[in-house]
PDB file of C-alpha atoms in Angstrom:
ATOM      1  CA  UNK D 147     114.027 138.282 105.994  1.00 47.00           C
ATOM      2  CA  UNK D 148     116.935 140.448 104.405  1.00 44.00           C
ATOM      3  CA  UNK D 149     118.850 142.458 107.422  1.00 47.00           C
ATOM      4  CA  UNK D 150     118.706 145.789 107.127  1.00 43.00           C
ATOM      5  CA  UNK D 151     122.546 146.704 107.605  1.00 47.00           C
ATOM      6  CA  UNK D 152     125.511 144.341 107.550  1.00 60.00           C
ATOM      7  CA  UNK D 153     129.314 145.244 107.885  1.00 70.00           C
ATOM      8  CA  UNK D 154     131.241 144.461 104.754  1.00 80.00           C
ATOM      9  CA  UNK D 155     133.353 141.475 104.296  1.00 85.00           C
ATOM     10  CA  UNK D 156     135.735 139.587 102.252  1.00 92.00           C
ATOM     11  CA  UNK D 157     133.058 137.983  99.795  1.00 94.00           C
ATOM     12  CA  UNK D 158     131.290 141.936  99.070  1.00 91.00           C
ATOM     13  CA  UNK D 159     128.058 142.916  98.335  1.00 92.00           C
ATOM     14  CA  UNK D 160     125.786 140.164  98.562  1.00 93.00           C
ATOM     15  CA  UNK D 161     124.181 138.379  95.049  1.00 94.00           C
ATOM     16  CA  UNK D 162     121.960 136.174  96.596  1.00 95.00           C
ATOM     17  CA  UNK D 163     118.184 136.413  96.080  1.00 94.00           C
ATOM     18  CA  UNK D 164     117.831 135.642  99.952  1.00 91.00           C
ATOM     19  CA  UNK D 165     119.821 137.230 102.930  1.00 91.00           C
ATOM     20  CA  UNK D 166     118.918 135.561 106.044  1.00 93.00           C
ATOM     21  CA  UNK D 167     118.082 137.137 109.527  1.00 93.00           C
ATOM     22  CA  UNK D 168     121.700 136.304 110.598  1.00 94.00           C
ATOM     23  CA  UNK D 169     123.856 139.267 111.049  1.00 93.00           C
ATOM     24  CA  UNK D 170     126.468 139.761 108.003  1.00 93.00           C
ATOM     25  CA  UNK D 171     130.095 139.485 108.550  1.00 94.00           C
ATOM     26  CA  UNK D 172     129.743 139.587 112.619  1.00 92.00           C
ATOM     27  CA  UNK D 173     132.218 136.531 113.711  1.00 92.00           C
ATOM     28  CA  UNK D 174     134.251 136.771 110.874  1.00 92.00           C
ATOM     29  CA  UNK D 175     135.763 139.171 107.785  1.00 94.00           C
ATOM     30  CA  UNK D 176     135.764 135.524 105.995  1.00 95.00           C
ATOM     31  CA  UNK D 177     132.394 134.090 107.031  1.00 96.00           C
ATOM     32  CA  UNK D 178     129.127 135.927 105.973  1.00 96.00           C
ATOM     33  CA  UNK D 179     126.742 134.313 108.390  1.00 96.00           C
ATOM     34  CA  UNK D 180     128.873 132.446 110.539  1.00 96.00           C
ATOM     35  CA  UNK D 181     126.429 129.982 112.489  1.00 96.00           C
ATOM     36  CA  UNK D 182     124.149 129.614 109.265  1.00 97.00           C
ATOM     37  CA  UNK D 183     127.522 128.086 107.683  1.00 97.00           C
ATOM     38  CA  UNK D 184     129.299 126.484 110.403  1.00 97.00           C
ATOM     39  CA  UNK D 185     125.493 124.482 111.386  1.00 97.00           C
ATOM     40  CA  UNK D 186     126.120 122.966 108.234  1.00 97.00           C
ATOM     41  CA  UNK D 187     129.059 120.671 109.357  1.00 97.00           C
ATOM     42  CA  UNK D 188     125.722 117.871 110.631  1.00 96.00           C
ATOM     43  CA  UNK D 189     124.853 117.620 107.018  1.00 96.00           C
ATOM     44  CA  UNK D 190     128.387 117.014 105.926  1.00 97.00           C
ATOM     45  CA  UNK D 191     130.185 115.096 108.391  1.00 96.00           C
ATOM     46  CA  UNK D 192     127.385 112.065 109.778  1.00 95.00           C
ATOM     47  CA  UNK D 193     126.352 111.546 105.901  1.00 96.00           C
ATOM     48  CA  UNK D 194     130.124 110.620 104.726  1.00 96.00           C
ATOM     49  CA  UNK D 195     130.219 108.482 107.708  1.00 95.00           C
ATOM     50  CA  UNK D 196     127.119 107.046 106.612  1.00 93.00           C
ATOM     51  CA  UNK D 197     128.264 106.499 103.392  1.00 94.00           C
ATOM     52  CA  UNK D 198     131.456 104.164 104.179  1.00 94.00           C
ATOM     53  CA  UNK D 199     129.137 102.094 106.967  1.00 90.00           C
ATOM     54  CA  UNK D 200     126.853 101.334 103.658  1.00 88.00           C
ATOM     55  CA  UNK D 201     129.608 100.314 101.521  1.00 89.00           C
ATOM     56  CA  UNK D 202     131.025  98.143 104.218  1.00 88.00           C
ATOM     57  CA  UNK D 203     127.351  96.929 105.505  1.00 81.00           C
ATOM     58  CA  UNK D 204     126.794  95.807 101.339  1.00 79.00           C
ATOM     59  CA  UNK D 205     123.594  97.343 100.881  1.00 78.00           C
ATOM     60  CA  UNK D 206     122.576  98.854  97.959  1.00 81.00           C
ATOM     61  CA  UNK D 207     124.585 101.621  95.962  1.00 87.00           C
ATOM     62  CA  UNK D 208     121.618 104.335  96.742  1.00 87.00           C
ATOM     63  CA  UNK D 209     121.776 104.717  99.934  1.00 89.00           C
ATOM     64  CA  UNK D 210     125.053 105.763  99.145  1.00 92.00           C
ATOM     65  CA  UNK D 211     123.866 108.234  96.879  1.00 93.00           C
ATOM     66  CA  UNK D 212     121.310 109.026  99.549  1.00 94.00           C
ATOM     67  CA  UNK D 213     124.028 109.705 102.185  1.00 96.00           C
ATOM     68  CA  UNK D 214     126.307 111.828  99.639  1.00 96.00           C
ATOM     69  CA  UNK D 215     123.072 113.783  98.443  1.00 96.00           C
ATOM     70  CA  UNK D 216     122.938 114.927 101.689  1.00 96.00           C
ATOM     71  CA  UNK D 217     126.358 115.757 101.928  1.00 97.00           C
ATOM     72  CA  UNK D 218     126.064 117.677  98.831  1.00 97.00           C
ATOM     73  CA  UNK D 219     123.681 119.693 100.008  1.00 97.00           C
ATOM     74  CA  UNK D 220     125.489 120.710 103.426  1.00 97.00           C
ATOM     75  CA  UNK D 221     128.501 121.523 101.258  1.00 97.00           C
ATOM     76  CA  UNK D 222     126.444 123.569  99.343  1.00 97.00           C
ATOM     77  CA  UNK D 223     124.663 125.584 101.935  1.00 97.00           C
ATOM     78  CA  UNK D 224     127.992 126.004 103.585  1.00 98.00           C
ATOM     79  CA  UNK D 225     129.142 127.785 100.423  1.00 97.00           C
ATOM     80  CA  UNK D 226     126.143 129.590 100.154  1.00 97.00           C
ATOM     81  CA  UNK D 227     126.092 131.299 103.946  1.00 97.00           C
ATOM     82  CA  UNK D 228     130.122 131.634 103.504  1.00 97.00           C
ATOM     83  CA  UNK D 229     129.310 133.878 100.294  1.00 96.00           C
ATOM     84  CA  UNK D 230     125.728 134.741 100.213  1.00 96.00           C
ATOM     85  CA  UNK D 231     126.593 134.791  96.382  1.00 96.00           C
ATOM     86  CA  UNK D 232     123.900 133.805  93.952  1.00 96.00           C
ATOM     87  CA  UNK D 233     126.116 130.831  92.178  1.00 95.00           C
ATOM     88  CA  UNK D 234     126.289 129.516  95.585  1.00 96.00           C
ATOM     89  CA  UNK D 235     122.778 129.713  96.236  1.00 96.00           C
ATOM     90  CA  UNK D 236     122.007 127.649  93.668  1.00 97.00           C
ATOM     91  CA  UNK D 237     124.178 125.516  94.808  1.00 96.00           C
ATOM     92  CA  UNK D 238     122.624 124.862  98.036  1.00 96.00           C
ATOM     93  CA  UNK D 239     118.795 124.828  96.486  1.00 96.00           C
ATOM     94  CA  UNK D 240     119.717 122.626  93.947  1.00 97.00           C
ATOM     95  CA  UNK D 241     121.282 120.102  95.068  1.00 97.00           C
ATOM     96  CA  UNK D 242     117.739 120.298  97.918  1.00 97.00           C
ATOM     97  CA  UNK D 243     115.468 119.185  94.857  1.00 97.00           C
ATOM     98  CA  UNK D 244     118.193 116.451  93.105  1.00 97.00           C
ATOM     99  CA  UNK D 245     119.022 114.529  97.138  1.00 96.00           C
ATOM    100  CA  UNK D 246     115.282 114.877  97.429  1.00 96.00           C
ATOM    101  CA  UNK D 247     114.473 112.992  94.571  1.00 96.00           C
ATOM    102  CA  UNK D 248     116.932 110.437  95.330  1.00 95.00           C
ATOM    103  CA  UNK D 249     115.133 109.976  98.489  1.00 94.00           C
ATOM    104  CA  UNK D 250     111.811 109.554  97.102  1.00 94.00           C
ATOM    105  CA  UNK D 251     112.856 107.029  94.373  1.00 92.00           C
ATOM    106  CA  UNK D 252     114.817 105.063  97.648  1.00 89.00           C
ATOM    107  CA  UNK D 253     111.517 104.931  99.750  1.00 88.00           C
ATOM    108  CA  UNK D 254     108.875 104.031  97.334  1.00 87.00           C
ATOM    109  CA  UNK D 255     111.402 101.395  95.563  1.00 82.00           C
ATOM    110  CA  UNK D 256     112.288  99.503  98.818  1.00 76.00           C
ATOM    111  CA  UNK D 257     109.790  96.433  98.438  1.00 73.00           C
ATOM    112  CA  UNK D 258     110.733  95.788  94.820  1.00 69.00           C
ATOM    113  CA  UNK D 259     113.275  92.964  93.787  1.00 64.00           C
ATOM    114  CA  UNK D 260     116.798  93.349  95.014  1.00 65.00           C
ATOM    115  CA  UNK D 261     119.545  95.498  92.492  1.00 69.00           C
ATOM    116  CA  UNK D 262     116.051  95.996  90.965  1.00 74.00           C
ATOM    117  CA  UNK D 263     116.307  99.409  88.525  1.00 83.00           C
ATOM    118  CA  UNK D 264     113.077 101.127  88.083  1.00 86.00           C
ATOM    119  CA  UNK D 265     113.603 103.151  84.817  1.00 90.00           C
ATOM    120  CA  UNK D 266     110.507 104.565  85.065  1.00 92.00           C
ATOM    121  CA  UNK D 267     110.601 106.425  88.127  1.00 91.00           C
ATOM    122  CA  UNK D 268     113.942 107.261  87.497  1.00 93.00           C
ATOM    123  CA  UNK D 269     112.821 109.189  84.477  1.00 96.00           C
ATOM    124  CA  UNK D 270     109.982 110.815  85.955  1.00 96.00           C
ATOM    125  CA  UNK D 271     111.951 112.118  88.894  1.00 96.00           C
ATOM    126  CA  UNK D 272     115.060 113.313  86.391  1.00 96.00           C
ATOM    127  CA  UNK D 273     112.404 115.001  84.269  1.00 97.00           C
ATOM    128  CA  UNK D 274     110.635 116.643  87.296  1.00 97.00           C
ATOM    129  CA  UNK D 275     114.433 117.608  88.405  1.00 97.00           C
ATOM    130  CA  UNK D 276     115.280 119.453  84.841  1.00 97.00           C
ATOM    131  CA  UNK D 277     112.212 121.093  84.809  1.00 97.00           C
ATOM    132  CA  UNK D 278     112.363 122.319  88.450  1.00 97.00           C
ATOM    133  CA  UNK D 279     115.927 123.408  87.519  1.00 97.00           C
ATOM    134  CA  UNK D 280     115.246 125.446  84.155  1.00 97.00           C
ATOM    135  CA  UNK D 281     112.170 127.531  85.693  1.00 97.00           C
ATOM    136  CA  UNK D 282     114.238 127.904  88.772  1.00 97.00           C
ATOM    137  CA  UNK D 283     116.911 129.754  86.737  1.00 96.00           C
ATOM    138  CA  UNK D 284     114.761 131.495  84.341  1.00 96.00           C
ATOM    139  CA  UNK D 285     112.580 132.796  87.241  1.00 92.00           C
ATOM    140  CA  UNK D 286     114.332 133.481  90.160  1.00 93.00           C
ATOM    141  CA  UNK D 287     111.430 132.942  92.815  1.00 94.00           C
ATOM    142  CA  UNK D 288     112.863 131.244  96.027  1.00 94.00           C
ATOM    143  CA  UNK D 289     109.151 130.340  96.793  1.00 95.00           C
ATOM    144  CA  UNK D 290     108.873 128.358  93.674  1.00 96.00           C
ATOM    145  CA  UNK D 291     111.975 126.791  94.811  1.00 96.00           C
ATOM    146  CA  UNK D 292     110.285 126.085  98.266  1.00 95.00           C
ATOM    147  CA  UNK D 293     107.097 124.853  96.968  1.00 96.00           C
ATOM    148  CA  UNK D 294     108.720 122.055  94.809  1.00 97.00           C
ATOM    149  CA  UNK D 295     110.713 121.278  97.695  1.00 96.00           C
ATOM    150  CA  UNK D 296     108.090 120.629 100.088  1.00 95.00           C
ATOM    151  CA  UNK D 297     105.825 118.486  97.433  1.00 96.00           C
ATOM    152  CA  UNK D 298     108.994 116.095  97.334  1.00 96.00           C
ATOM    153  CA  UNK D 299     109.234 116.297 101.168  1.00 96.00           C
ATOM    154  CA  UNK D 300     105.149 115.474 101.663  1.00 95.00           C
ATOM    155  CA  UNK D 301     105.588 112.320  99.059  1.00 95.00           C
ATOM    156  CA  UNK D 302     108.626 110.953 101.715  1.00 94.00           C
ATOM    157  CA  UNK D 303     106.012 112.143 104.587  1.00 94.00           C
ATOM    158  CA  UNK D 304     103.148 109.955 103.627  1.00 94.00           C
ATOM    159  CA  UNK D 305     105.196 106.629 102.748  1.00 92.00           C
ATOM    160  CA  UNK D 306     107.042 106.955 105.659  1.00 92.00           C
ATOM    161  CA  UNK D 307     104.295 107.312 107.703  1.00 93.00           C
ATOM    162  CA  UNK D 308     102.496 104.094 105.951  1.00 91.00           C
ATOM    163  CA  UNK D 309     105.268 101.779 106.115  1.00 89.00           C
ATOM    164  CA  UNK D 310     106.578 102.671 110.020  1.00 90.00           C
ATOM    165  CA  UNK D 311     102.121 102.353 111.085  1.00 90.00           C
ATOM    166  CA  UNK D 312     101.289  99.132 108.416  1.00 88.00           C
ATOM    167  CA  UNK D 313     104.296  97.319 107.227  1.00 84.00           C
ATOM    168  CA  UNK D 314     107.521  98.024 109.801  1.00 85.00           C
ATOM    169  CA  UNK D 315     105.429  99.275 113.016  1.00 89.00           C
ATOM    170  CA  UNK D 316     108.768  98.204 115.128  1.00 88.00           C
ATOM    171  CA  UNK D 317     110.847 101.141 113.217  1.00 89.00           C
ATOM    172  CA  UNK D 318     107.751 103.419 114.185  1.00 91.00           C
ATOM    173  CA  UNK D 319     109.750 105.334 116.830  1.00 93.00           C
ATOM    174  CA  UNK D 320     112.985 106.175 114.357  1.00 92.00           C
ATOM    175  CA  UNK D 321     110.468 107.051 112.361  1.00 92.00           C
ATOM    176  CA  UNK D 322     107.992 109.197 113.918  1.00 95.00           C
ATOM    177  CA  UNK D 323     111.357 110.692 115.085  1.00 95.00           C
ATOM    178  CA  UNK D 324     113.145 111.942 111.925  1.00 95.00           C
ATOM    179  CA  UNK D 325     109.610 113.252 111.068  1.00 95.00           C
ATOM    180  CA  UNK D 326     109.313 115.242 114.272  1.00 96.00           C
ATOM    181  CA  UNK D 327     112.838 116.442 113.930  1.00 96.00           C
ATOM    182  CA  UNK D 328     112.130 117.587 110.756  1.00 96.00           C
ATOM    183  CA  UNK D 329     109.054 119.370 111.273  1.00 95.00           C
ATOM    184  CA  UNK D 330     110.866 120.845 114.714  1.00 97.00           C
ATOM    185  CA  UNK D 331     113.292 122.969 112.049  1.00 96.00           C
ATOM    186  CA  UNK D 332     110.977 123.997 109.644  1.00 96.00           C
ATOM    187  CA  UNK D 333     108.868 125.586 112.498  1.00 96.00           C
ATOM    188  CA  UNK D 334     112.100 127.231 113.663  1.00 96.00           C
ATOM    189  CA  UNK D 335     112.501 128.650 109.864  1.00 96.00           C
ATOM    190  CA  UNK D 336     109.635 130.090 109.631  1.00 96.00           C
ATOM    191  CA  UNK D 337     110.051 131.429 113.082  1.00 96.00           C
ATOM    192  CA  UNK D 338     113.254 133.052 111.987  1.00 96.00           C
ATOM    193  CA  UNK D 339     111.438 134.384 108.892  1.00 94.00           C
ATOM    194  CA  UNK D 340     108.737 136.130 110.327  1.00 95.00           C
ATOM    195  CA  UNK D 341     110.129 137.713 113.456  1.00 94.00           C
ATOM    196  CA  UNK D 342     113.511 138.284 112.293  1.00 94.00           C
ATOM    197  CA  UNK D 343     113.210 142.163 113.503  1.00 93.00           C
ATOM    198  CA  UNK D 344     112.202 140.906 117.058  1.00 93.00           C
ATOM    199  CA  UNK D 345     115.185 138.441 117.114  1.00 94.00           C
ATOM    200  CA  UNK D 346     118.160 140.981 115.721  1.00 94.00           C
ATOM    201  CA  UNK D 347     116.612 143.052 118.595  1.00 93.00           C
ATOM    202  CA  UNK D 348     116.727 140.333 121.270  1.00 92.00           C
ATOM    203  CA  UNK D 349     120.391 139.644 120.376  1.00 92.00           C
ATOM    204  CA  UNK D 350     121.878 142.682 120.585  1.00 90.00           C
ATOM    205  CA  UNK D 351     121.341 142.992 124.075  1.00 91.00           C
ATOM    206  CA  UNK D 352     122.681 139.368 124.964  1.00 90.00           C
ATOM    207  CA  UNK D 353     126.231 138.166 125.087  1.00 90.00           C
ATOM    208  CA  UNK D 354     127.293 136.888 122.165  1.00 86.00           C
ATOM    209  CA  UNK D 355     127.389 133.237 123.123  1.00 87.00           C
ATOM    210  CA  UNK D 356     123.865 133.318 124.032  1.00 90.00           C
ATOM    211  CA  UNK D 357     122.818 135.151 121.140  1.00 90.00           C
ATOM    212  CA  UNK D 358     123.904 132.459 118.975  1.00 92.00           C
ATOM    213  CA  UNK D 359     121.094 130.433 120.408  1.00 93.00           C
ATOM    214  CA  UNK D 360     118.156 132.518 118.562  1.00 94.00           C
ATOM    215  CA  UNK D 361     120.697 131.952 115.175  1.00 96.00           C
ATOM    216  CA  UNK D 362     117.276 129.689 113.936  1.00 96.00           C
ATOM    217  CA  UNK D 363     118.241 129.228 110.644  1.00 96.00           C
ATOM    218  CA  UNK D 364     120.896 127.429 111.759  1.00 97.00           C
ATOM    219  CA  UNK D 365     119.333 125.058 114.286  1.00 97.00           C
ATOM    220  CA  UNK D 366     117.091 124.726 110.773  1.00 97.00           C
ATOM    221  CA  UNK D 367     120.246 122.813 109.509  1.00 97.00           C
ATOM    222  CA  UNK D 368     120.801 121.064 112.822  1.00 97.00           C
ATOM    223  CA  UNK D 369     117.240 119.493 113.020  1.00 97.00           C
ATOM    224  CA  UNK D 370     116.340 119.105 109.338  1.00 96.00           C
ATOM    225  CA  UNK D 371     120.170 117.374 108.836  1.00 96.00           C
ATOM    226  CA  UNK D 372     119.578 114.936 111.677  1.00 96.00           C
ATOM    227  CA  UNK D 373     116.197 114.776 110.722  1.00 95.00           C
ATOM    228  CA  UNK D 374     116.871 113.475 107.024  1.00 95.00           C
ATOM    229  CA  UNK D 375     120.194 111.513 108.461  1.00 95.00           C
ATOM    230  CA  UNK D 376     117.921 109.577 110.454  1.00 94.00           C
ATOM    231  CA  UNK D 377     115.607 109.015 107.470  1.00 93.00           C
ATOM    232  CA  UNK D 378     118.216 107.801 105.533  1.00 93.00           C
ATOM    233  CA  UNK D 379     118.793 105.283 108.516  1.00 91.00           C
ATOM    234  CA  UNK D 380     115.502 104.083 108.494  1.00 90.00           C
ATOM    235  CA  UNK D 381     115.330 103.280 104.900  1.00 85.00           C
ATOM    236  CA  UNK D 382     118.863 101.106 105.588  1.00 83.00           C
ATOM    237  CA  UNK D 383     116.692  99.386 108.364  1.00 85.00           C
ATOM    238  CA  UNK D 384     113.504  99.039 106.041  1.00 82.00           C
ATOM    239  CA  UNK D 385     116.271  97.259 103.929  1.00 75.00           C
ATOM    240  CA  UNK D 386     117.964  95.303 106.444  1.00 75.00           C
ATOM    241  CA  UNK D 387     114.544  93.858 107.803  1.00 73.00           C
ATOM    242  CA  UNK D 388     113.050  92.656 103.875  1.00 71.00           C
ATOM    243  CA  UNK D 389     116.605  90.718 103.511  1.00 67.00           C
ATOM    244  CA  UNK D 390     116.016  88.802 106.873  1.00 68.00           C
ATOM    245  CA  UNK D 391     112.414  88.083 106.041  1.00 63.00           C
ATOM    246  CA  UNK D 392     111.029  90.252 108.927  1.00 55.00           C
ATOM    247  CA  UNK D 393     107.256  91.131 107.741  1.00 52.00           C
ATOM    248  CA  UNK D 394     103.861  91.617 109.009  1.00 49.00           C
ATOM    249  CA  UNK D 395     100.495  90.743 107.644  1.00 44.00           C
ATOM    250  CA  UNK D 396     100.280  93.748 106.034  1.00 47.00           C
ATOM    251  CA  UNK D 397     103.452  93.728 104.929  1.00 48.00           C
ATOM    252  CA  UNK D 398     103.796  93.675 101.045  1.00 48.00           C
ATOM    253  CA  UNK D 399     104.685  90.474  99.171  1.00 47.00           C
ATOM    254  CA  UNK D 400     108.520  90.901  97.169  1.00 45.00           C
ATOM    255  CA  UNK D 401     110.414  88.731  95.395  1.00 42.00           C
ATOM    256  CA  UNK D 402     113.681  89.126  97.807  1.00 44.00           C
ATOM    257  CA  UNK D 403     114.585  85.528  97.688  1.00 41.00           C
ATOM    258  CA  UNK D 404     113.046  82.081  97.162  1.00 38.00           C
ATOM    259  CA  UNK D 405     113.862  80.995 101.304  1.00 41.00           C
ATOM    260  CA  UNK D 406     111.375  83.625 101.986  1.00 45.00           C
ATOM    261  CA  UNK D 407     108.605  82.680 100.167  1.00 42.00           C
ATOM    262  CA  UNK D 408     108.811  79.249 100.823  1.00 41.00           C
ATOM    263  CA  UNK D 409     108.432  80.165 104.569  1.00 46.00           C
ATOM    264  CA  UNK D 410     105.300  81.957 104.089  1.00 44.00           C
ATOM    265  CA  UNK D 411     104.170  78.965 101.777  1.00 44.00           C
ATOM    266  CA  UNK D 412     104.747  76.958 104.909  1.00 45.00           C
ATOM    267  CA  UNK D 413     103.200  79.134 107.112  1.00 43.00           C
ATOM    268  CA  UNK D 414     100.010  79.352 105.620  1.00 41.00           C
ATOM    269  CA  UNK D 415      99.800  74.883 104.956  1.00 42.00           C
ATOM    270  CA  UNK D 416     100.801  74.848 108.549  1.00 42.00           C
ATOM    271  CA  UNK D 417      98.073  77.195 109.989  1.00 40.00           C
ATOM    272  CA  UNK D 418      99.735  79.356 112.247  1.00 39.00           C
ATOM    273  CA  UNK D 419      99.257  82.604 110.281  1.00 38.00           C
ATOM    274  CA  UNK D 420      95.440  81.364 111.229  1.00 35.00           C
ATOM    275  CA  UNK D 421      95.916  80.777 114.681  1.00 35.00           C
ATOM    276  CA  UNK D 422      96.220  77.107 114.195  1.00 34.00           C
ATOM    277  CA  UNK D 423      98.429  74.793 116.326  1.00 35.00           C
ATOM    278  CA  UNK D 424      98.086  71.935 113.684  1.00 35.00           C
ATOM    279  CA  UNK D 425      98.499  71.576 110.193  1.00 39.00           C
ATOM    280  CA  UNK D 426      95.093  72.082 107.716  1.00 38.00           C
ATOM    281  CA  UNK D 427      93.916  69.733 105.687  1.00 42.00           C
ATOM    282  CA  UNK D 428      95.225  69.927 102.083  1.00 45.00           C
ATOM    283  CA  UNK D 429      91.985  71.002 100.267  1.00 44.00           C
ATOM    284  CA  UNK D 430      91.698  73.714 103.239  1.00 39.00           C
ATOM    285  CA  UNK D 431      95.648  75.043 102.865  1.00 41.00           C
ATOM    286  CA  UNK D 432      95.203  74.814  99.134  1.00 45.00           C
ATOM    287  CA  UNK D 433      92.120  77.104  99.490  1.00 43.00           C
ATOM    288  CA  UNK D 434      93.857  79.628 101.907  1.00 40.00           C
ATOM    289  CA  UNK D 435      97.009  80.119  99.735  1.00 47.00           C
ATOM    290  CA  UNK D 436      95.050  81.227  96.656  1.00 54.00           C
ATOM    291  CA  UNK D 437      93.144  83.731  98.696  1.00 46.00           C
ATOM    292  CA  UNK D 438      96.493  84.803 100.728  1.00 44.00           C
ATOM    293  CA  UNK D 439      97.958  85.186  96.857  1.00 51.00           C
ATOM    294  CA  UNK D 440      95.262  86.793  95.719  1.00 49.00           C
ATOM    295  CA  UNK D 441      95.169  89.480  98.467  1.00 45.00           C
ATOM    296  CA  UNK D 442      98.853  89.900  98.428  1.00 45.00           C
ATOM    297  CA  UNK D 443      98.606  90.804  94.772  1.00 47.00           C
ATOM    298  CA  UNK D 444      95.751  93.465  95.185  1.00 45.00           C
ATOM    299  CA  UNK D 445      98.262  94.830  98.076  1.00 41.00           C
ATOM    300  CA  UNK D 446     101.178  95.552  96.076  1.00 41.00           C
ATOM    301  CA  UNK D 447      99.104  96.842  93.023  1.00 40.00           C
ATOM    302  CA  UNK D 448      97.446  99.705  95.623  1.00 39.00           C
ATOM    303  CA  UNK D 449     100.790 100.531  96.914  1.00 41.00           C
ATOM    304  CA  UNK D 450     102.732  99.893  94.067  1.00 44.00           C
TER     305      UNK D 450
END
């Protein structure tokens, strides 16, 4: 993974504990890897965008934080590639695990009450943050690093995967799609990892615009930056859908507003959640809500 030899630039010797396949100091006396940095302008620029549209759209203050964790991160990996100096590593790897988090709390949290705080899961994921953080610095590993990032990223796999195929099936194309986008760049990283000789080789006998093609840690940060953007977008929609009432039967039971439960009340006297055109007696309907309740309750306690 760490090129064998670079030309020297403004920013010197590199610190870093990783040195990417990416020829040093090639485009630019300024820029150590030049596409790795510059790739990092879809995790910066779409996120602050996002982040306005939220505040205007009056959802809730963390998908904000979502948008700007993002951003945080593409500022931080642009430092990082600039410099390839250890300070700036961390902050690029960092600020991976803290967005992460954020994410996590955002998905798992969206069927609870509105402005609802869960201190608990804050807590755990600030704890699991500090400790990540300390052993990170004390043992400079980058594959512990990686390894606590991809147990966050398998958590936001699963849940999205149950809520886009049980409870939201009409977001499962945005979702199946940020998860294929995704998984599209990390291929591509390890790619760039493991045949890193093959691809210095390759370039230097193509023009330089075409050799920036094979730069695949940088279409890394293309595809994982729209990939997480587009998570972030599907979480807004996730929250957009629970305020107009928009469920399924499998959809878990919240407490987003009295209008919708009375409409599922209703449903249920009326029959048509049962396939029936009239209403049911009242010793039937009576019957059929405590069972509905009952199973709605079980739901949200296996899911939490």
């Amino acid at each position: 993974m760490a090129p064998a030899a670079d030309r020297p630039g403004y920013w010197g010797t590199p610190t870093s504990t990783l040195d990417w396949c990416e020829e040093n100091y090639v485009v630019s006396y300024y820029i150590a890897e030049f596409w790795n940095t510059v790739s990092n302008l879809i995790m910066i620029l779409p996120p602050i965008y996002g982040a306005i549209q939220t505040c205007k759209d009056g959802l809730e203050i963390r998908y904000v934080w979502s948008f700007l964790g993002l951003a945080a991160v593409g500022i931080g990996s642009w430092s990082f590639h600039m410099t390839l100096q250890y300070e700036m590593q961390l902050l690029d790897e960092l600020p991976m695990i803290y967005s992460c988090c954020v994410f996590v709390y955002c998905l798992y949290e969206c069927f609870k009450q509105e402005r609802a705080v869960n201190y608990v899961s804050i807590a755990l994921l600030l704890t699991f943050s500090v400790i990540v953080s300390v052993v990170y610095l004390i043992w400079k590993e980058p594959v512990f690093h990686q390894v606590m990032y991809a147990i966050l990223v398998a958590f936001l796999v699963i849940r999205s995967v149950f809520i886009v195929t049980w409870v939201y099936p009409w977001l499962k194309a945005l979702g199946f799609t940020s998860l294929t986008v995704f998984l599209l760049g990390f291929v591509l990283w390890n790619i760039d990892n493991i045949l890193c000789d093959s691809l210095r080789a390759t370039r230097q006998r193509l023009p330089p615009v075409i050799g920036a093609v094979t730069q695949l840690h940088a279409w890394w940060h293309i595809l994982t930056g729209l990939g997480s953007y587009l998570h972030i977008l599907l979480r807004r929609r996730v929250e957009r859908d629970l305020r107009r009432g928009r469920w399924t039967n499998h959809r878990p039971q919240t407490e987003r507003g009295p209008a919708n439960v009375l409409q599922r009340q209703q449903e249920v006297t009326s029959g048509c959640r049962f396939g029936s055109p009239v209403p049911l007696p009242a010793p039937f309907a009576k019957c059929i809500n405590e069972k509905a309740a009952k199973r709605r309750k079980d739901f949200v306690f296996i899911i939490g």
